[in-house]
């Protein structure tokens, strides 16, 4: 892992820097990656993406919660998001983090909160994706995902991170559920005991995981901006006769927008992950760590004003 990536991911935990960046944030250019600070800001962005032929998901940004009452406020906010998507007839689903629903307070609490939201989404014909966070949360996250699927909830999906050594095994365990899985490289600072430190190894692991998931019978979201991997997914699905309904590409709002539209023109489903909310600092830092050149983009905006 590059030293700069390490520094930026460590800075993601700094409260001093957070205060500074939140203050100047949208001016610095966070708006490139975040659809706004409120749901009202996000709706026209989601609509414009839909009008361009892109599917979308949205996330109310935020990760830590202190007590059960705070998690109830998050659940209420997501219920509102799902209702608004329905009322506005957007082609948008929801992706959320279990820590935002209370995972670090109590696993049962997070599971109850998630179950309520998945049931609400089902009533509206919608879908909820559980993002994957730091490696210490993987066991509990997959336990909760499995519990929901085994209790009859179909409209819920999970994420596997290619950088973790364990992910091949996790995929094999999940395949009997015909899961909806998003495959990502992985965005957090992880120790070498649990994750490949080198990018080349992560890329190889990604392709292995993606192909096993595509062949496994569920639904695969190929979530990457890596063009070589995207082309590999296209040729693999063609060779194996895997229909387009069984997979989609996913990218982040603000990253490779032309590639997103090119894939739509080629007949593939592309979903753009389009988060919003006032609590966008750590999300932004992860986007900077993925491509430190983005730091220059932010600094240029600072100088321009
Ligand atoms: C839809 C979606 C959902 C995700 N969900 C999760 C999750 O639940 N858990 C998790 O750990 N991670 C998640 N990630 C992040 C993921 O793990 C990677 O950190 C991120 O996608 C960058 O890796 P890459 O696959 O694009 O490949 P890379 O090899 O990092 O990048 C390939 C190319 O894409 C472009 N690129 C990549 N990132 C950026 C960027 N930030 N800004 C500008 N250009 C960029 C560059 O041109 C780069 O050369 C998600 C990513 C996507 C797209």
PDB file of N, CA and C in Angstrom, residues 123-182:
ATOM      1  N   UNK A 123     -41.847  -3.462   1.013  1.00  0.00           N
ATOM      2  CA  UNK A 123     -43.228  -2.992   0.823  1.00  0.00           C
ATOM      3  C   UNK A 123     -43.300  -1.984  -0.322  1.00  0.00           C
ATOM      4  N   UNK A 124     -42.181  -1.319  -0.595  1.00  0.00           N
ATOM      5  CA  UNK A 124     -42.148  -0.312  -1.667  1.00  0.00           C
ATOM      6  C   UNK A 124     -41.482  -0.863  -2.929  1.00  0.00           C
ATOM      7  N   UNK A 125     -41.203  -2.168  -2.951  1.00  0.00           N
ATOM      8  CA  UNK A 125     -40.546  -2.779  -4.115  1.00  0.00           C
ATOM      9  C   UNK A 125     -39.102  -2.338  -4.262  1.00  0.00           C
ATOM     10  N   UNK A 126     -38.448  -2.025  -3.146  1.00  0.00           N
ATOM     11  CA  UNK A 126     -37.072  -1.528  -3.225  1.00  0.00           C
ATOM     12  C   UNK A 126     -36.089  -2.509  -2.556  1.00  0.00           C
ATOM     13  N   UNK A 127     -34.830  -2.125  -2.538  1.00  0.00           N
ATOM     14  CA  UNK A 127     -33.729  -3.031  -2.191  1.00  0.00           C
ATOM     15  C   UNK A 127     -32.734  -2.298  -1.291  1.00  0.00           C
ATOM     16  N   UNK A 128     -32.121  -3.046  -0.370  1.00  0.00           N
ATOM     17  CA  UNK A 128     -31.124  -2.458   0.538  1.00  0.00           C
ATOM     18  C   UNK A 128     -29.810  -3.231   0.420  1.00  0.00           C
ATOM     19  N   UNK A 129     -28.729  -2.516   0.187  1.00  0.00           N
ATOM     20  CA  UNK A 129     -27.392  -3.122   0.143  1.00  0.00           C
ATOM     21  C   UNK A 129     -26.662  -2.776   1.439  1.00  0.00           C
ATOM     22  N   UNK A 130     -26.077  -3.794   2.077  1.00  0.00           N
ATOM     23  CA  UNK A 130     -25.280  -3.550   3.287  1.00  0.00           C
ATOM     24  C   UNK A 130     -23.834  -3.348   2.849  1.00  0.00           C
ATOM     25  N   UNK A 131     -23.311  -2.142   2.992  1.00  0.00           N
ATOM     26  CA  UNK A 131     -21.897  -1.883   2.682  1.00  0.00           C
ATOM     27  C   UNK A 131     -21.013  -2.729   3.600  1.00  0.00           C
ATOM     28  N   UNK A 132     -19.756  -2.949   3.182  1.00  0.00           N
ATOM     29  CA  UNK A 132     -18.824  -3.644   4.076  1.00  0.00           C
ATOM     30  C   UNK A 132     -17.821  -2.629   4.614  1.00  0.00           C
ATOM     31  N   UNK A 133     -17.580  -2.705   5.930  1.00  0.00           N
ATOM     32  CA  UNK A 133     -16.696  -1.744   6.589  1.00  0.00           C
ATOM     33  C   UNK A 133     -15.377  -2.424   6.994  1.00  0.00           C
ATOM     34  N   UNK A 134     -14.746  -1.966   8.075  1.00  0.00           N
ATOM     35  CA  UNK A 134     -13.448  -2.512   8.496  1.00  0.00           C
ATOM     36  C   UNK A 134     -13.560  -4.014   8.780  1.00  0.00           C
ATOM     37  N   UNK A 135     -12.395  -4.699   8.706  1.00  0.00           N
ATOM     38  CA  UNK A 135     -12.414  -6.173   8.804  1.00  0.00           C
ATOM     39  C   UNK A 135     -12.992  -6.666  10.130  1.00  0.00           C
ATOM     40  N   UNK A 136     -12.891  -5.851  11.203  1.00  0.00           N
ATOM     41  CA  UNK A 136     -13.429  -6.343  12.483  1.00  0.00           C
ATOM     42  C   UNK A 136     -14.956  -6.474  12.450  1.00  0.00           C
ATOM     43  N   UNK A 137     -15.601  -5.870  11.438  1.00  0.00           N
ATOM     44  CA  UNK A 137     -17.065  -5.961  11.348  1.00  0.00           C
ATOM     45  C   UNK A 137     -17.550  -7.030  10.362  1.00  0.00           C
ATOM     46  N   UNK A 138     -16.617  -7.729   9.710  1.00  0.00           N
ATOM     47  CA  UNK A 138     -17.067  -8.628   8.632  1.00  0.00           C
ATOM     48  C   UNK A 138     -17.907  -9.786   9.175  1.00  0.00           C
ATOM     49  N   UNK A 139     -17.445 -10.424  10.256  1.00  0.00           N
ATOM     50  CA  UNK A 139     -18.207 -11.572  10.782  1.00  0.00           C
ATOM     51  C   UNK A 139     -19.639 -11.163  11.133  1.00  0.00           C
ATOM     52  N   UNK A 140     -19.769 -10.077  11.901  1.00  0.00           N
ATOM     53  CA  UNK A 140     -21.117  -9.701  12.344  1.00  0.00           C
ATOM     54  C   UNK A 140     -21.975  -9.252  11.166  1.00  0.00           C
ATOM     55  N   UNK A 141     -21.350  -8.574  10.201  1.00  0.00           N
ATOM     56  CA  UNK A 141     -22.123  -8.104   9.037  1.00  0.00           C
ATOM     57  C   UNK A 141     -22.653  -9.296   8.235  1.00  0.00           C
ATOM     58  N   UNK A 142     -21.790 -10.282   8.012  1.00  0.00           N
ATOM     59  CA  UNK A 142     -22.238 -11.440   7.229  1.00  0.00           C
ATOM     60  C   UNK A 142     -23.242 -12.281   8.022  1.00  0.00           C
ATOM     61  N   UNK A 143     -23.088 -12.314   9.354  1.00  0.00           N
ATOM     62  CA  UNK A 143     -24.082 -13.031  10.185  1.00  0.00           C
ATOM     63  C   UNK A 143     -25.457 -12.391  10.019  1.00  0.00           C
ATOM     64  N   UNK A 144     -25.480 -11.068  10.064  1.00  0.00           N
ATOM     65  CA  UNK A 144     -26.763 -10.366   9.950  1.00  0.00           C
ATOM     66  C   UNK A 144     -27.354 -10.559   8.557  1.00  0.00           C
ATOM     67  N   UNK A 145     -26.503 -10.473   7.532  1.00  0.00           N
ATOM     68  CA  UNK A 145     -26.994 -10.691   6.158  1.00  0.00           C
ATOM     69  C   UNK A 145     -27.615 -12.086   6.037  1.00  0.00           C
ATOM     70  N   UNK A 146     -26.886 -13.100   6.537  1.00  0.00           N
ATOM     71  CA  UNK A 146     -27.378 -14.481   6.452  1.00  0.00           C
ATOM     72  C   UNK A 146     -28.697 -14.625   7.211  1.00  0.00           C
ATOM     73  N   UNK A 147     -28.771 -13.999   8.399  1.00  0.00           N
ATOM     74  CA  UNK A 147     -30.000 -14.103   9.199  1.00  0.00           C
ATOM     75  C   UNK A 147     -31.200 -13.556   8.407  1.00  0.00           C
ATOM     76  N   UNK A 148     -30.991 -12.406   7.785  1.00  0.00           N
ATOM     77  CA  UNK A 148     -32.111 -11.828   7.028  1.00  0.00           C
ATOM     78  C   UNK A 148     -32.527 -12.735   5.872  1.00  0.00           C
ATOM     79  N   UNK A 149     -31.547 -13.230   5.127  1.00  0.00           N
ATOM     80  CA  UNK A 149     -31.884 -14.091   3.977  1.00  0.00           C
ATOM     81  C   UNK A 149     -32.583 -15.365   4.443  1.00  0.00           C
ATOM     82  N   UNK A 150     -32.081 -15.936   5.553  1.00  0.00           N
ATOM     83  CA  UNK A 150     -32.679 -17.190   6.017  1.00  0.00           C
ATOM     84  C   UNK A 150     -34.051 -16.968   6.635  1.00  0.00           C
ATOM     85  N   UNK A 151     -34.360 -15.718   7.003  1.00  0.00           N
ATOM     86  CA  UNK A 151     -35.717 -15.484   7.497  1.00  0.00           C
ATOM     87  C   UNK A 151     -36.610 -14.909   6.400  1.00  0.00           C
ATOM     88  N   UNK A 152     -36.203 -15.113   5.144  1.00  0.00           N
ATOM     89  CA  UNK A 152     -37.131 -14.869   4.035  1.00  0.00           C
ATOM     90  C   UNK A 152     -37.021 -13.517   3.345  1.00  0.00           C
ATOM     91  N   UNK A 153     -36.071 -12.663   3.756  1.00  0.00           N
ATOM     92  CA  UNK A 153     -35.926 -11.364   3.094  1.00  0.00           C
ATOM     93  C   UNK A 153     -35.040 -11.520   1.856  1.00  0.00           C
ATOM     94  N   UNK A 154     -35.636 -11.217   0.701  1.00  0.00           N
ATOM     95  CA  UNK A 154     -34.896 -11.403  -0.563  1.00  0.00           C
ATOM     96  C   UNK A 154     -34.250 -10.104  -1.042  1.00  0.00           C
ATOM     97  N   UNK A 155     -34.797  -8.969  -0.601  1.00  0.00           N
ATOM     98  CA  UNK A 155     -34.398  -7.665  -1.178  1.00  0.00           C
ATOM     99  C   UNK A 155     -33.241  -7.030  -0.416  1.00  0.00           C
ATOM    100  N   UNK A 156     -32.234  -7.851  -0.133  1.00  0.00           N
ATOM    101  CA  UNK A 156     -31.088  -7.342   0.620  1.00  0.00           C
ATOM    102  C   UNK A 156     -29.821  -7.980   0.057  1.00  0.00           C
ATOM    103  N   UNK A 157     -28.761  -7.185  -0.019  1.00  0.00           N
ATOM    104  CA  UNK A 157     -27.502  -7.683  -0.565  1.00  0.00           C
ATOM    105  C   UNK A 157     -26.340  -7.317   0.340  1.00  0.00           C
ATOM    106  N   UNK A 158     -25.188  -7.934   0.073  1.00  0.00           N
ATOM    107  CA  UNK A 158     -23.987  -7.686   0.884  1.00  0.00           C
ATOM    108  C   UNK A 158     -22.820  -7.325  -0.038  1.00  0.00           C
ATOM    109  N   UNK A 159     -21.661  -7.132   0.566  1.00  0.00           N
ATOM    110  CA  UNK A 159     -20.457  -6.726  -0.174  1.00  0.00           C
ATOM    111  C   UNK A 159     -19.304  -7.616   0.273  1.00  0.00           C
ATOM    112  N   UNK A 160     -18.463  -8.039  -0.675  1.00  0.00           N
ATOM    113  CA  UNK A 160     -17.212  -8.714  -0.312  1.00  0.00           C
ATOM    114  C   UNK A 160     -16.036  -7.887  -0.824  1.00  0.00           C
ATOM    115  N   UNK A 161     -14.975  -7.828  -0.004  1.00  0.00           N
ATOM    116  CA  UNK A 161     -13.799  -7.016  -0.334  1.00  0.00           C
ATOM    117  C   UNK A 161     -12.657  -7.924  -0.785  1.00  0.00           C
ATOM    118  N   UNK A 162     -12.165  -7.690  -2.012  1.00  0.00           N
ATOM    119  CA  UNK A 162     -11.138  -8.573  -2.576  1.00  0.00           C
ATOM    120  C   UNK A 162      -9.829  -8.524  -1.796  1.00  0.00           C
ATOM    121  N   UNK A 163      -9.526  -7.394  -1.102  1.00  0.00           N
ATOM    122  CA  UNK A 163      -8.240  -7.326  -0.403  1.00  0.00           C
ATOM    123  C   UNK A 163      -8.165  -8.254   0.814  1.00  0.00           C
ATOM    124  N   UNK A 164      -9.278  -8.733   1.324  1.00  0.00           N
ATOM    125  CA  UNK A 164      -9.255  -9.615   2.496  1.00  0.00           C
ATOM    126  C   UNK A 164      -8.981 -11.058   2.086  1.00  0.00           C
ATOM    127  N   UNK A 165      -8.043 -11.709   2.768  1.00  0.00           N
ATOM    128  CA  UNK A 165      -7.733 -13.108   2.459  1.00  0.00           C
ATOM    129  C   UNK A 165      -8.973 -13.994   2.610  1.00  0.00           C
ATOM    130  N   UNK A 166      -9.857 -13.629   3.524  1.00  0.00           N
ATOM    131  CA  UNK A 166     -10.971 -14.500   3.870  1.00  0.00           C
ATOM    132  C   UNK A 166     -12.090 -14.510   2.831  1.00  0.00           C
ATOM    133  N   UNK A 167     -12.073 -13.560   1.873  1.00  0.00           N
ATOM    134  CA  UNK A 167     -13.282 -13.350   1.063  1.00  0.00           C
ATOM    135  C   UNK A 167     -13.637 -14.527   0.161  1.00  0.00           C
ATOM    136  N   UNK A 168     -12.623 -15.302  -0.336  1.00  0.00           N
ATOM    137  CA  UNK A 168     -12.968 -16.469  -1.167  1.00  0.00           C
ATOM    138  C   UNK A 168     -13.829 -17.450  -0.355  1.00  0.00           C
ATOM    139  N   UNK A 169     -13.422 -17.649   0.905  1.00  0.00           N
ATOM    140  CA  UNK A 169     -14.166 -18.562   1.777  1.00  0.00           C
ATOM    141  C   UNK A 169     -15.557 -18.019   2.082  1.00  0.00           C
ATOM    142  N   UNK A 170     -15.635 -16.715   2.331  1.00  0.00           N
ATOM    143  CA  UNK A 170     -16.947 -16.113   2.615  1.00  0.00           C
ATOM    144  C   UNK A 170     -17.876 -16.278   1.415  1.00  0.00           C
ATOM    145  N   UNK A 171     -17.324 -16.096   0.210  1.00  0.00           N
ATOM    146  CA  UNK A 171     -18.154 -16.253  -0.985  1.00  0.00           C
ATOM    147  C   UNK A 171     -18.679 -17.688  -1.074  1.00  0.00           C
ATOM    148  N   UNK A 172     -17.782 -18.651  -0.884  1.00  0.00           N
ATOM    149  CA  UNK A 172     -18.208 -20.061  -0.975  1.00  0.00           C
ATOM    150  C   UNK A 172     -19.328 -20.342   0.037  1.00  0.00           C
ATOM    151  N   UNK A 173     -19.205 -19.767   1.245  1.00  0.00           N
ATOM    152  CA  UNK A 173     -20.249 -19.992   2.264  1.00  0.00           C
ATOM    153  C   UNK A 173     -21.584 -19.361   1.877  1.00  0.00           C
ATOM    154  N   UNK A 174     -21.513 -18.233   1.149  1.00  0.00           N
ATOM    155  CA  UNK A 174     -22.762 -17.510   0.831  1.00  0.00           C
ATOM    156  C   UNK A 174     -23.454 -18.043  -0.421  1.00  0.00           C
ATOM    157  N   UNK A 175     -22.701 -18.659  -1.330  1.00  0.00           N
ATOM    158  CA  UNK A 175     -23.293 -19.023  -2.633  1.00  0.00           C
ATOM    159  C   UNK A 175     -24.579 -19.861  -2.537  1.00  0.00           C
ATOM    160  N   UNK A 176     -24.703 -20.774  -1.567  1.00  0.00           N
ATOM    161  CA  UNK A 176     -25.971 -21.518  -1.496  1.00  0.00           C
ATOM    162  C   UNK A 176     -27.204 -20.634  -1.301  1.00  0.00           C
ATOM    163  N   UNK A 177     -26.999 -19.391  -0.843  1.00  0.00           N
ATOM    164  CA  UNK A 177     -28.133 -18.472  -0.656  1.00  0.00           C
ATOM    165  C   UNK A 177     -28.507 -17.753  -1.951  1.00  0.00           C
ATOM    166  N   UNK A 178     -27.816 -18.019  -3.072  1.00  0.00           N
ATOM    167  CA  UNK A 178     -27.986 -17.243  -4.314  1.00  0.00           C
ATOM    168  C   UNK A 178     -27.947 -15.749  -3.976  1.00  0.00           C
ATOM    169  N   UNK A 179     -26.828 -15.298  -3.405  1.00  0.00           N
ATOM    170  CA  UNK A 179     -26.777 -13.940  -2.845  1.00  0.00           C
ATOM    171  C   UNK A 179     -26.681 -12.854  -3.920  1.00  0.00           C
ATOM    172  N   UNK A 180     -27.094 -11.645  -3.542  1.00  0.00           N
ATOM    173  CA  UNK A 180     -26.774 -10.460  -4.331  1.00  0.00           C
ATOM    174  C   UNK A 180     -25.521  -9.863  -3.695  1.00  0.00           C
ATOM    175  N   UNK A 181     -24.410  -9.928  -4.418  1.00  0.00           N
ATOM    176  CA  UNK A 181     -23.140  -9.478  -3.845  1.00  0.00           C
ATOM    177  C   UNK A 181     -22.512  -8.384  -4.679  1.00  0.00           C
ATOM    178  N   UNK A 182     -22.065  -7.356  -3.998  1.00  0.00           N
ATOM    179  CA  UNK A 182     -21.224  -6.350  -4.650  1.00  0.00           C
ATOM    180  C   UNK A 182     -19.773  -6.740  -4.354  1.00  0.00           C
TER     181      UNK A 182
END
